[in-house]
Coordinates of C-alpha atoms and ligand atoms in Angstrom, one line a residue:
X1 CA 0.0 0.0 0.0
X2 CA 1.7 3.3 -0.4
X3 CA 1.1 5.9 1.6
X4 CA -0.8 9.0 1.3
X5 CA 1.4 11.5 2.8
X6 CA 4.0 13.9 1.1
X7 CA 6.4 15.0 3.5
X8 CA 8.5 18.6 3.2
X9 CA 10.8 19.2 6.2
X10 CA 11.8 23.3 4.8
X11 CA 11.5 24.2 8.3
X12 CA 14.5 22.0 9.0
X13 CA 16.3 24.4 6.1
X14 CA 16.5 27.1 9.1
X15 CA 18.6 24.9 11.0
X16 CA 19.5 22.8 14.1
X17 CA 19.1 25.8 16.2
X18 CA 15.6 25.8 15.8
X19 CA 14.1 22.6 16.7
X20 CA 14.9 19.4 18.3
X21 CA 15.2 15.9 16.5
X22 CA 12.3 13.4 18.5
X23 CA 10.7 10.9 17.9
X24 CA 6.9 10.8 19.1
X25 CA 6.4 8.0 22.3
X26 CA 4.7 5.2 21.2
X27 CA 1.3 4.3 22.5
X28 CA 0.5 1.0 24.3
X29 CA -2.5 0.4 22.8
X30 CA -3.5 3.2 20.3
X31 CA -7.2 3.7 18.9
X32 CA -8.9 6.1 16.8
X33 CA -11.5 8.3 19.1
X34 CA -12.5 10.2 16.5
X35 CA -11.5 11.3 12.9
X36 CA -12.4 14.0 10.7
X37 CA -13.8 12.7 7.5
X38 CA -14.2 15.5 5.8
X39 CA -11.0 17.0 6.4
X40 CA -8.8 14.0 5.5
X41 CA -10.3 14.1 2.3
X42 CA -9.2 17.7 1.8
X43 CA -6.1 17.1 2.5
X44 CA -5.7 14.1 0.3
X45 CA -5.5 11.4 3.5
X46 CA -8.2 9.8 2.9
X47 CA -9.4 6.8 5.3
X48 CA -8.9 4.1 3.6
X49 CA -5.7 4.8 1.9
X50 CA -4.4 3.2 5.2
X51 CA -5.7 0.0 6.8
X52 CA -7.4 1.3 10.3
X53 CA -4.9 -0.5 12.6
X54 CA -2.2 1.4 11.5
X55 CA -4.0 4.6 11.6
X56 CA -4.1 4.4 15.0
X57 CA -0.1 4.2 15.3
X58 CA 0.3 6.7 12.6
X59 CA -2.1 9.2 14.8
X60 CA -1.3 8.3 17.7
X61 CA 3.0 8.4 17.5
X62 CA 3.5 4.5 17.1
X63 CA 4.8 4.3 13.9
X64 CA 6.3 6.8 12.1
X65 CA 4.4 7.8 8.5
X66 CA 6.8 7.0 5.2
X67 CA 8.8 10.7 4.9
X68 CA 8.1 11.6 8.5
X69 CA 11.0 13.6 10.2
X70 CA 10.0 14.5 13.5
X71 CA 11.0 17.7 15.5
X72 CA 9.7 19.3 18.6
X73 CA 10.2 23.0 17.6
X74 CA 12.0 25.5 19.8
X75 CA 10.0 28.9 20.8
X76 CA 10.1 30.8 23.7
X77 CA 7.1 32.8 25.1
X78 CA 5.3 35.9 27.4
X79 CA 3.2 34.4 29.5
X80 CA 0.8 36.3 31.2
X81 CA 3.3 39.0 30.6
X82 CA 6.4 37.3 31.6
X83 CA 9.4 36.0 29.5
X84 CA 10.3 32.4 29.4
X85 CA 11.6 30.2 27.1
X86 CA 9.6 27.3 26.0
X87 CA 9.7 24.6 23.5
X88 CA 7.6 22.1 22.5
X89 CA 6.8 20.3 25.6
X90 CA 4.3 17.9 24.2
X91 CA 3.9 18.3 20.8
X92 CA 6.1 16.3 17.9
X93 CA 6.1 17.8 14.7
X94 CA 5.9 14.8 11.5
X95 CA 6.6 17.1 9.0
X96 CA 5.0 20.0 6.1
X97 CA 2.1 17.7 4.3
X98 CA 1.8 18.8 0.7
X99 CA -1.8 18.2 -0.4
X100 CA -3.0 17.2 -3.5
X101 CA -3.9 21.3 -4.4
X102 CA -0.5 22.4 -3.2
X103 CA -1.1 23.3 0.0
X104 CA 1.7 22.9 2.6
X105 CA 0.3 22.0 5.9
X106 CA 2.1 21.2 9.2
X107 CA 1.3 17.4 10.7
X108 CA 1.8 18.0 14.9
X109 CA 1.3 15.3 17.4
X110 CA -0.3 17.0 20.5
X111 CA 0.5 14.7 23.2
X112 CA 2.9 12.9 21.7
X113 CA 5.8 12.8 24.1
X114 CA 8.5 14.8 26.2
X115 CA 11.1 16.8 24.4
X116 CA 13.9 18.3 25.4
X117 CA 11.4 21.4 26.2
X118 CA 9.2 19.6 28.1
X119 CA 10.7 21.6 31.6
X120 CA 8.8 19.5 34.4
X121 CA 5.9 17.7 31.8
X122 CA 5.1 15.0 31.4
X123 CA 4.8 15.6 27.4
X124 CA 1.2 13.8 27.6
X125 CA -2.1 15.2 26.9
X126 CA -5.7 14.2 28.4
X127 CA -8.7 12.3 26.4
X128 CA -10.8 15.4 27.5
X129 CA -8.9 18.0 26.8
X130 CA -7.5 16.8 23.0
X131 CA -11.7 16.5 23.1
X132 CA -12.3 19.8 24.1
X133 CA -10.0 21.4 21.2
X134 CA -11.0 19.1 18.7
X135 CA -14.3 20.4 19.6
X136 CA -13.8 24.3 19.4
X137 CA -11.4 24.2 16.6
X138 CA -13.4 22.2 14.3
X139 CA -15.8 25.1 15.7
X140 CA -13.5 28.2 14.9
X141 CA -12.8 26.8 11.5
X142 CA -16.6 26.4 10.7
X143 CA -17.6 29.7 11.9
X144 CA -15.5 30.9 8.7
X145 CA -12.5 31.5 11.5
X146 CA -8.7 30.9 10.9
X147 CA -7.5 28.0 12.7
X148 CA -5.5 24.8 13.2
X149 CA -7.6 22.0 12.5
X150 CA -8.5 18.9 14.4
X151 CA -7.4 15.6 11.8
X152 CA -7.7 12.8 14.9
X153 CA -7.7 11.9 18.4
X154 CA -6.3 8.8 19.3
X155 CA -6.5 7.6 22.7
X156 CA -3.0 5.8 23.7
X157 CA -3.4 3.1 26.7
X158 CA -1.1 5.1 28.7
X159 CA -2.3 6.9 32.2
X160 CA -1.9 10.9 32.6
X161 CA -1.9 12.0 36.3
X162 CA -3.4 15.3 37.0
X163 CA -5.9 15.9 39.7
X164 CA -7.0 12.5 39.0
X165 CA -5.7 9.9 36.7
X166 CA -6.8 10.6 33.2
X167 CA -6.7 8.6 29.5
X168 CA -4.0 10.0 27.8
X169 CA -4.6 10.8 23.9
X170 CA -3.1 12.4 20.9
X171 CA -4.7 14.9 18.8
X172 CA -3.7 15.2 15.7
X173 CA -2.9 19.1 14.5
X174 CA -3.3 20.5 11.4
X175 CA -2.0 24.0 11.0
X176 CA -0.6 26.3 8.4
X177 CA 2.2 26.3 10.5
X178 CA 3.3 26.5 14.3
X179 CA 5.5 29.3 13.6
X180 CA 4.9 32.0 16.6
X181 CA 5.3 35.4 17.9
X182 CA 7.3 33.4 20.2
X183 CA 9.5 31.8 17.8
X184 CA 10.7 35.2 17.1
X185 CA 11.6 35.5 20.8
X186 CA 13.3 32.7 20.8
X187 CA 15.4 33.7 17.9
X188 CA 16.0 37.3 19.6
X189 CA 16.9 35.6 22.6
X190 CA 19.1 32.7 22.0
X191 CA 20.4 32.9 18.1
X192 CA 21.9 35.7 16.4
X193 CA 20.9 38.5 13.4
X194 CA 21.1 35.7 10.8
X195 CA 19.1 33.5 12.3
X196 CA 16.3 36.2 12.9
X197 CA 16.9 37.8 8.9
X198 CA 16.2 33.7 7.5
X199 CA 13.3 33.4 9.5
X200 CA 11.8 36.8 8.5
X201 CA 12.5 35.5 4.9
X202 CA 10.9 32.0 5.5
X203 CA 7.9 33.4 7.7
X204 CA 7.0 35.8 4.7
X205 CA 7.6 33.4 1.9
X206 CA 5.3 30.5 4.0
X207 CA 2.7 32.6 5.0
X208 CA 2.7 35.9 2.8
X209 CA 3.6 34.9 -0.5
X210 CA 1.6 37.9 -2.1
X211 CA 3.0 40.2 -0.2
X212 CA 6.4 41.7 -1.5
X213 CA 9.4 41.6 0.7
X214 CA 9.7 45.2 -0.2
X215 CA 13.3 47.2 1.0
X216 CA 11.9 46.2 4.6
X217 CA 10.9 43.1 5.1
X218 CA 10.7 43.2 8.9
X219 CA 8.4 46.1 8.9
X220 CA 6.4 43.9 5.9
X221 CA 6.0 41.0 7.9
X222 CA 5.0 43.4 11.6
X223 CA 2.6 45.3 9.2
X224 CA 1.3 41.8 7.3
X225 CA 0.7 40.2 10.6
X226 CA -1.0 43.0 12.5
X227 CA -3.6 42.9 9.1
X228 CA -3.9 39.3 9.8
X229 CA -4.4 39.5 13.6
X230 CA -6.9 42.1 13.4
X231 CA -9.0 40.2 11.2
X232 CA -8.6 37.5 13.6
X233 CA -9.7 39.4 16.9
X234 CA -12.5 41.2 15.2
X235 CA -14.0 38.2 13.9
X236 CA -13.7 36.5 17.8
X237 CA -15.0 39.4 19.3
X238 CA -17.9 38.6 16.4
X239 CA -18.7 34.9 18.0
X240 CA -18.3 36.3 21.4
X241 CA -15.4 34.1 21.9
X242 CA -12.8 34.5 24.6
X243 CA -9.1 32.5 24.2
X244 CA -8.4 32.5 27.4
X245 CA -4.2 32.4 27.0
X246 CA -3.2 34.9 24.6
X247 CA 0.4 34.9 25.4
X248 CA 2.9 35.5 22.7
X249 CA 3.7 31.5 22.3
X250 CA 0.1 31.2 21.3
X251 CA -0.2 33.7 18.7
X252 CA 0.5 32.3 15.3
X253 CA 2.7 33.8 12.7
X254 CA 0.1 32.7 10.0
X255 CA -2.5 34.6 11.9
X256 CA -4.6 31.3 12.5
X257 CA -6.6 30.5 16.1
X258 CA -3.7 28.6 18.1
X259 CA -3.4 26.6 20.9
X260 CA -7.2 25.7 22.5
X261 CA -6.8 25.8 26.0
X262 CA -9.0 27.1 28.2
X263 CA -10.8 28.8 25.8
X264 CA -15.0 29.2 25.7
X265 CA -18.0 31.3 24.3
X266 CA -19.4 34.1 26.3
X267 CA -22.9 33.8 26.6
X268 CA -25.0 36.3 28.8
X269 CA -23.0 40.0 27.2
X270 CA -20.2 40.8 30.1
X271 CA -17.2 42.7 28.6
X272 CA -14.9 41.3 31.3
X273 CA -16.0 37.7 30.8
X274 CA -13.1 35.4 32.1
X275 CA -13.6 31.5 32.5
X276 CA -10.3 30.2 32.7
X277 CA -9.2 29.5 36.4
X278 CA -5.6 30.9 36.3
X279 CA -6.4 34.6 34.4
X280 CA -7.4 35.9 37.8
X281 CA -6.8 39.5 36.9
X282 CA -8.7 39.0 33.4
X283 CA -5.8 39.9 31.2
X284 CA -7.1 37.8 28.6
X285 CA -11.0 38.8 29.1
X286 CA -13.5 38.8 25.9
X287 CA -13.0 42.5 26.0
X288 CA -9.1 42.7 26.4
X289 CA -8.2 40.7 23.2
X290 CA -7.8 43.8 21.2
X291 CA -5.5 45.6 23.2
X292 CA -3.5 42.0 24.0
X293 CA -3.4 41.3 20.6
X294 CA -1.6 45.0 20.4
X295 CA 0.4 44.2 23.1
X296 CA 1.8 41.1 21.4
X297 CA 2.4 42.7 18.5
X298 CA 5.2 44.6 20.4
X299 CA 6.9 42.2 21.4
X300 CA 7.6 40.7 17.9
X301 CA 8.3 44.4 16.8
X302 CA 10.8 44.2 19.8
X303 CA 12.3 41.3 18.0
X304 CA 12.5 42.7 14.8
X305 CA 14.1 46.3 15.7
X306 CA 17.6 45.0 14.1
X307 CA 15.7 44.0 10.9
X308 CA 13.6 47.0 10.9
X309 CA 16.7 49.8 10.7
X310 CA 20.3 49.0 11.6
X311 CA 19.7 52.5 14.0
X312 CA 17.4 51.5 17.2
X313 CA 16.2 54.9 17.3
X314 CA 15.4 54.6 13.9
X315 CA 13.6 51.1 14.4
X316 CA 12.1 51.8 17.3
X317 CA 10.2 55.1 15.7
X318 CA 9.3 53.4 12.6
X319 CA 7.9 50.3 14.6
X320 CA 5.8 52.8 17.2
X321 CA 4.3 54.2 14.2
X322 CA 2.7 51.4 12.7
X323 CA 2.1 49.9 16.1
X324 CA 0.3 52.9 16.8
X325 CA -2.4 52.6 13.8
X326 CA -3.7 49.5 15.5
X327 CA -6.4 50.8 17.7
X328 CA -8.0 52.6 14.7
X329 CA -7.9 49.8 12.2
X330 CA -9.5 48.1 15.2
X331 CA -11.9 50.2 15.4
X332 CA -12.7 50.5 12.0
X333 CA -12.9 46.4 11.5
X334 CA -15.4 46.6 14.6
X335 CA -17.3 48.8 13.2
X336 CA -17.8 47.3 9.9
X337 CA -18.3 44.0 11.3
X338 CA -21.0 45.3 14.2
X339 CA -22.6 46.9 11.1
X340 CA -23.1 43.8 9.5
X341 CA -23.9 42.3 12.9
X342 CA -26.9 44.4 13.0
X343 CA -27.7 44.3 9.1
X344 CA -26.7 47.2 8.0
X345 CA -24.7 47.4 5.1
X346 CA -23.0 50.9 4.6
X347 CA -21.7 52.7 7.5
X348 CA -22.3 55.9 8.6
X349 CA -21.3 58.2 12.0
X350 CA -24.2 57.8 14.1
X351 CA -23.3 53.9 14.1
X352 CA -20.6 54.0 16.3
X353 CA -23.7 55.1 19.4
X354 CA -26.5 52.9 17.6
X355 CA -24.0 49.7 18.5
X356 CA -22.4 50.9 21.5
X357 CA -26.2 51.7 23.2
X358 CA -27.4 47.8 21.9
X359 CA -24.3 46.8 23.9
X360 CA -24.9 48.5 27.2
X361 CA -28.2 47.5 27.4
X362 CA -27.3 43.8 26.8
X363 CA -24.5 44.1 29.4
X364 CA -26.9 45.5 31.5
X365 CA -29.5 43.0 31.2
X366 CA -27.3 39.9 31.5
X367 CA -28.9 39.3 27.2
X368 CA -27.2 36.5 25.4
X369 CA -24.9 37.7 23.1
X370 CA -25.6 34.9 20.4
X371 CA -29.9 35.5 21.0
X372 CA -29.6 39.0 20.9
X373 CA -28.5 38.7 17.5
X374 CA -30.9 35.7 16.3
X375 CA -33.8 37.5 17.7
X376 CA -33.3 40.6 16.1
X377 CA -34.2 38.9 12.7
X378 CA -37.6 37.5 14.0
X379 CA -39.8 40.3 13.9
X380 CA -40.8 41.7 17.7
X381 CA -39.1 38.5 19.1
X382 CA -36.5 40.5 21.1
X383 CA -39.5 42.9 22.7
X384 CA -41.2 39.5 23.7
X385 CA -38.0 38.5 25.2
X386 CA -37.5 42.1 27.3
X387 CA -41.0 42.8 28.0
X388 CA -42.1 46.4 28.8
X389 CA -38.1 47.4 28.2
X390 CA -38.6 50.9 27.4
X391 CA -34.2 51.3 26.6
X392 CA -34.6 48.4 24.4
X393 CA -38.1 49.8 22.7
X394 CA -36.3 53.3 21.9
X395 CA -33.0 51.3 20.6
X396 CA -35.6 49.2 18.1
X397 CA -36.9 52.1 16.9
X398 CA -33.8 54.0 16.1
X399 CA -32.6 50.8 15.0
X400 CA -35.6 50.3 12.5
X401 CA -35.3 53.8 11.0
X402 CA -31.6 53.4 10.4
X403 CA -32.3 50.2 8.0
X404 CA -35.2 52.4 6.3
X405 CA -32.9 54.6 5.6
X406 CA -30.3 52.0 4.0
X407 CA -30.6 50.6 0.3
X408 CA -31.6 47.5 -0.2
X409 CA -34.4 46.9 2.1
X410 CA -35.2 44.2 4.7
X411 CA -34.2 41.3 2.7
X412 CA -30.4 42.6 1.9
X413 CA -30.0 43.3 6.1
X414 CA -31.5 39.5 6.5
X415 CA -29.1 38.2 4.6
X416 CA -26.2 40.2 6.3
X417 CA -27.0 39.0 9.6
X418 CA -27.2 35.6 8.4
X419 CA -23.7 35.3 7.2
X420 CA -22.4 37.0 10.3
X421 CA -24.3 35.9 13.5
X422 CA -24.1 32.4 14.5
X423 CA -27.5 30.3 15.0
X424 CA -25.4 27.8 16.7
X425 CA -22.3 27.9 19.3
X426 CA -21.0 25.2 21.4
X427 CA -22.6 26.1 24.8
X428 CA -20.0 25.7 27.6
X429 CA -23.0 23.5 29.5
X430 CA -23.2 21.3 26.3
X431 CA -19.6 21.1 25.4
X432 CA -19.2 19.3 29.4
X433 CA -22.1 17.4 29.3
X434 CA -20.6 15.8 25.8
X435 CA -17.3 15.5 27.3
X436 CA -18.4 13.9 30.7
X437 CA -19.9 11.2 28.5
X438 CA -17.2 10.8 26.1
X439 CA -15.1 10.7 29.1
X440 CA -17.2 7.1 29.9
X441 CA -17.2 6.0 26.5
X442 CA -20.4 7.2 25.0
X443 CA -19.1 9.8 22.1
X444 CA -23.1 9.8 20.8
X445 CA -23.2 13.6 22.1
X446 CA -19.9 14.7 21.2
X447 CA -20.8 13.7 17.3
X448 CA -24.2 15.6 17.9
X449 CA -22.4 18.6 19.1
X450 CA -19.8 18.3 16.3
X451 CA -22.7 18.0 13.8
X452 CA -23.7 21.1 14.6
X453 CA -21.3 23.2 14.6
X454 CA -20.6 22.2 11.2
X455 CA -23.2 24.2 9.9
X456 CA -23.0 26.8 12.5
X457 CA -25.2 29.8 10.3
X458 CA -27.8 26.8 9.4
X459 CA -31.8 28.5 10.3
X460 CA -33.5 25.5 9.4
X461 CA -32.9 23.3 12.7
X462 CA -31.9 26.1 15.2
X463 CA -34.7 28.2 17.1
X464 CA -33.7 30.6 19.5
X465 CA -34.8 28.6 22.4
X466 CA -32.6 26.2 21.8
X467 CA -29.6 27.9 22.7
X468 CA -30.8 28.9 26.3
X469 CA -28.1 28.4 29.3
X470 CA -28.8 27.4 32.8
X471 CA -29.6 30.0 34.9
X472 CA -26.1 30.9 36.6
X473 CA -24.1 28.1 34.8
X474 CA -21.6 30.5 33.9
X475 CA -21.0 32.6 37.1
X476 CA -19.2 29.8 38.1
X477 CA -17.9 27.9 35.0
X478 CA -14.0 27.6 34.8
X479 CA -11.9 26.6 31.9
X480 CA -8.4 24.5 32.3
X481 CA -5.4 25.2 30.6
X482 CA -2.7 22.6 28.9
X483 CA -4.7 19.6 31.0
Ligands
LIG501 P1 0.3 25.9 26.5 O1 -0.2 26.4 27.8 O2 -0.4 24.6 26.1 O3 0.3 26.9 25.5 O4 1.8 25.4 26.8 C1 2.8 26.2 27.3 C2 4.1 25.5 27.3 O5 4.0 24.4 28.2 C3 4.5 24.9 26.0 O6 5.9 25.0 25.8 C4 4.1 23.5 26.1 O7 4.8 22.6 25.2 C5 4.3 23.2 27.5 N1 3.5 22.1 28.1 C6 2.2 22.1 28.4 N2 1.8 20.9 28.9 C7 2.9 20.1 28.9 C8 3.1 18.8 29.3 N3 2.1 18.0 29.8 N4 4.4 18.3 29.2 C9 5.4 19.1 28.7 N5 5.2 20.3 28.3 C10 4.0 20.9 28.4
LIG502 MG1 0.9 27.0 23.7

């Protein structure tokens, strides 16, 4: 049988400095949890081009695939604001997949064993939380979101102790690469000018081939990423969902969602929603990604400054500047994307108070960020969900006469606010339920929850009551990171 993966190693071109030769650990007794169908087929792997036993020790570490050359990748990090140099600590890298269109993908094992960046770890991953990631990024990516992508998980037979003893499990990462603001840092940090100029080569050929180099291609590749980044944020701030760990080791240099953690959807409209258990000062809370995002951005300008002007001064002014035109661009992708949000379709100055009022009152009625959107497109719906709201009454009105006075009618805002508000988003209550019983072996719920969020824009099944949340589930729902 021969085998359906083309491996590239050009990452290896930049060197040993930047990665560590490793093989994956094998598995005792490896089995496929769940595979994505669909998206081996897109990238030319498709299911039976491999018998299913040996599947399970291509996904899970076991055997290596024909052309694999494993690496864990070096990287270093801020987290939560502090430096430290990283690695990875549980993730093997097979090698750049080529698919059948030309597309050069990265093949990671999540999971797959210690490096020699694994610090304390034990390099293993838990059943639930490959799950959980499997989950949301197959979620991210269907909500017309950049992201890594969720091939496999493949339970191993081996035990990982954390507060209790967990199935350990592989998931299989797709990504357009796991280059990061943090690989940068590394670079900065440990290797010299040389290293950091072929890296700013390779990043722009690998990620930003339509971008030319131009006389400065470190200022390109700041400028190309912030583009990329704010596209990113805006469209999470659209889903209302929070990351949870934005530190610079988990922002990707292709501008993809990275590294699913504790990460979760905000339902009830809070601004400072936090779920994860260890961002106790809310640094990364839904309404902080924007100026996080910003933050991380200078660090990798930080990194750059030699590649930016051979004068710091120089650099350092020429960096600012740009860095400095990322709240308005912010701003101005908000804007647009509230606009479409609300169905309107041109933009014009009073918008900016139209969407900032609908905002404060949903913050200060607890509404659901998701249903507040749906209802708006049933006729009266949201007055029947607010009785006798006067705020809300005036808002509707203004609201209404803004559309009139729009081209294109009702049927042109309908079909805005379909393309842009979810009907459908992994409720943190559904997404533990699923996981408690795949957790005992019944994955029934998980594949209902998956099959849904495949089609997350889809009318036809969704009504608005079927998204309702406990009563309080969230004030005291906590996310886990790297479990
Ligand atoms: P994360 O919080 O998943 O982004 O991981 C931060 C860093 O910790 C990365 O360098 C990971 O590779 C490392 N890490 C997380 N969990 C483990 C583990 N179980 N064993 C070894 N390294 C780990
Ligand atoms: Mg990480």
């Amino acid at each position: 049988m021969t085998s359906p993966f083309r491996f590239e190693h050009s990452y290896q071109s930049l060197g040993d400095a930047f990665f560590e030769r490793r093989d994956p650990e094998p598995a005792k007794h490896p089995h496929v949890v769940l595979f994505n169908q669909a998206l081996a087929e897109n990238l030319g792997l498709p299911s039976d081009a491999v018998p299913e036993e040996e599947w399970a020790k291509y996904l899970s570490g076991s055997i290596l695939p024909p052309g694999s050359s494993p690496i864990a990748q070096a990287y270093a990090g801020h987290q939560f604001g502090g430096f430290t140099i990283l690695g990875d600590g549980r993730a093997i890298l097979l090698g750049e997949h080529i698919t059948p269109d030309g597309r050069r993908v990265d093949i990671q094992l999540k999971g797959g064993g210690i490096s020699r960046y694994s610090r304390r770890g034990d390099g293993r991953a838990t059943l639930r939380a490959m799950l959980r990631e499997y989950l949301i990024s197959e979620t991210i990516h269907h909500l017309g979101i950049p992201s890594t992508r969720s091939l496999a998980v493949t339970t191993t037979g081996l035990p990982v102790y954390r507060e209790r003893v967990h199935e350990g499990a592989v998931l299989t990462r797709i990504a357009a690469s796991h280059i990061r603001v943090g690989t940068f840092e590394y670079v900065k940090h440990m290797l010299d000018d040389t290293a950091l100029h072929k890296l700013v080569s390779y990043t722009l050929h690998r990620h930003y081939p339509d971008i030319p180099e131009g006389p400065n291609p470190g200022l390109t590749l700041l400028d190309a990423l912030m583009e990329r980044q704010l596209d990113l944020i805006v469209h999470w701030m659209r889903v209302g969902f929070i990351h949870g760990v934005m530190n610079t080791d988990n922002m990707s240099m292709a501008g993809e969602t990275i590294d699913y953690g504790p990460c979760a959807f905000m339902n009830a409209y809070r601004p400072g929603t936090v779920f994860s258990s260890i961002d106790t000062h809310g640094r990364y809370a839904y309404a902080n990604q924007p100026p996080v995002a910003q933050w991380n951005l200078a660090v990798l300008a930080g990194t750059l400054l030699t590649q930016i002007d051979p004068k710091e001064e120089t650099a350092i002014k020429r960096a600012q500047l740009l860095l400095n035109s990322f709240p308005e661009r912010y701003l101005s992708k908000w804007q647009r994307m509230m606009n479409a949000k609300l169905g309107l379709t041109d933009l014009r100055p009073e918008d900016r108070s139209l969407v900032d009022d609908l905002l404060s009152w949903m913050e200060s009625r607890s509404a659901d960020y998701t249903q507040t959107f749906l209802a708006l497109e049933l006729d009266g719906k949201l007055s029947e969900m607010h009785p006798e709201d006067t705020q809300l009454q005036e808002w509707l009105v203004r609201w209404s006469n803004r559309m009139e006075a729009q081209p294109g009618g009702k049927e042109v805002s309908l079909e805005s606010m379909r393309s842009v508000n979810p009907a459908f988003i992994p409720r943190n209550h559904l997404v533990e339920q699923a996981l408690d019983q795949a957790e005992k072996g019944d994955l029934d719920p998980l594949n209902a929850l998956l099959g849904k969020v495949a089609n997350p824009y889809d009318r036809s099944w969704s009504t608005i009551d079927d998204t309702i949340v406990p009563p309080g589930h969230d004030d005291k729902y906590q996310t886990f990171c790297g479990t």
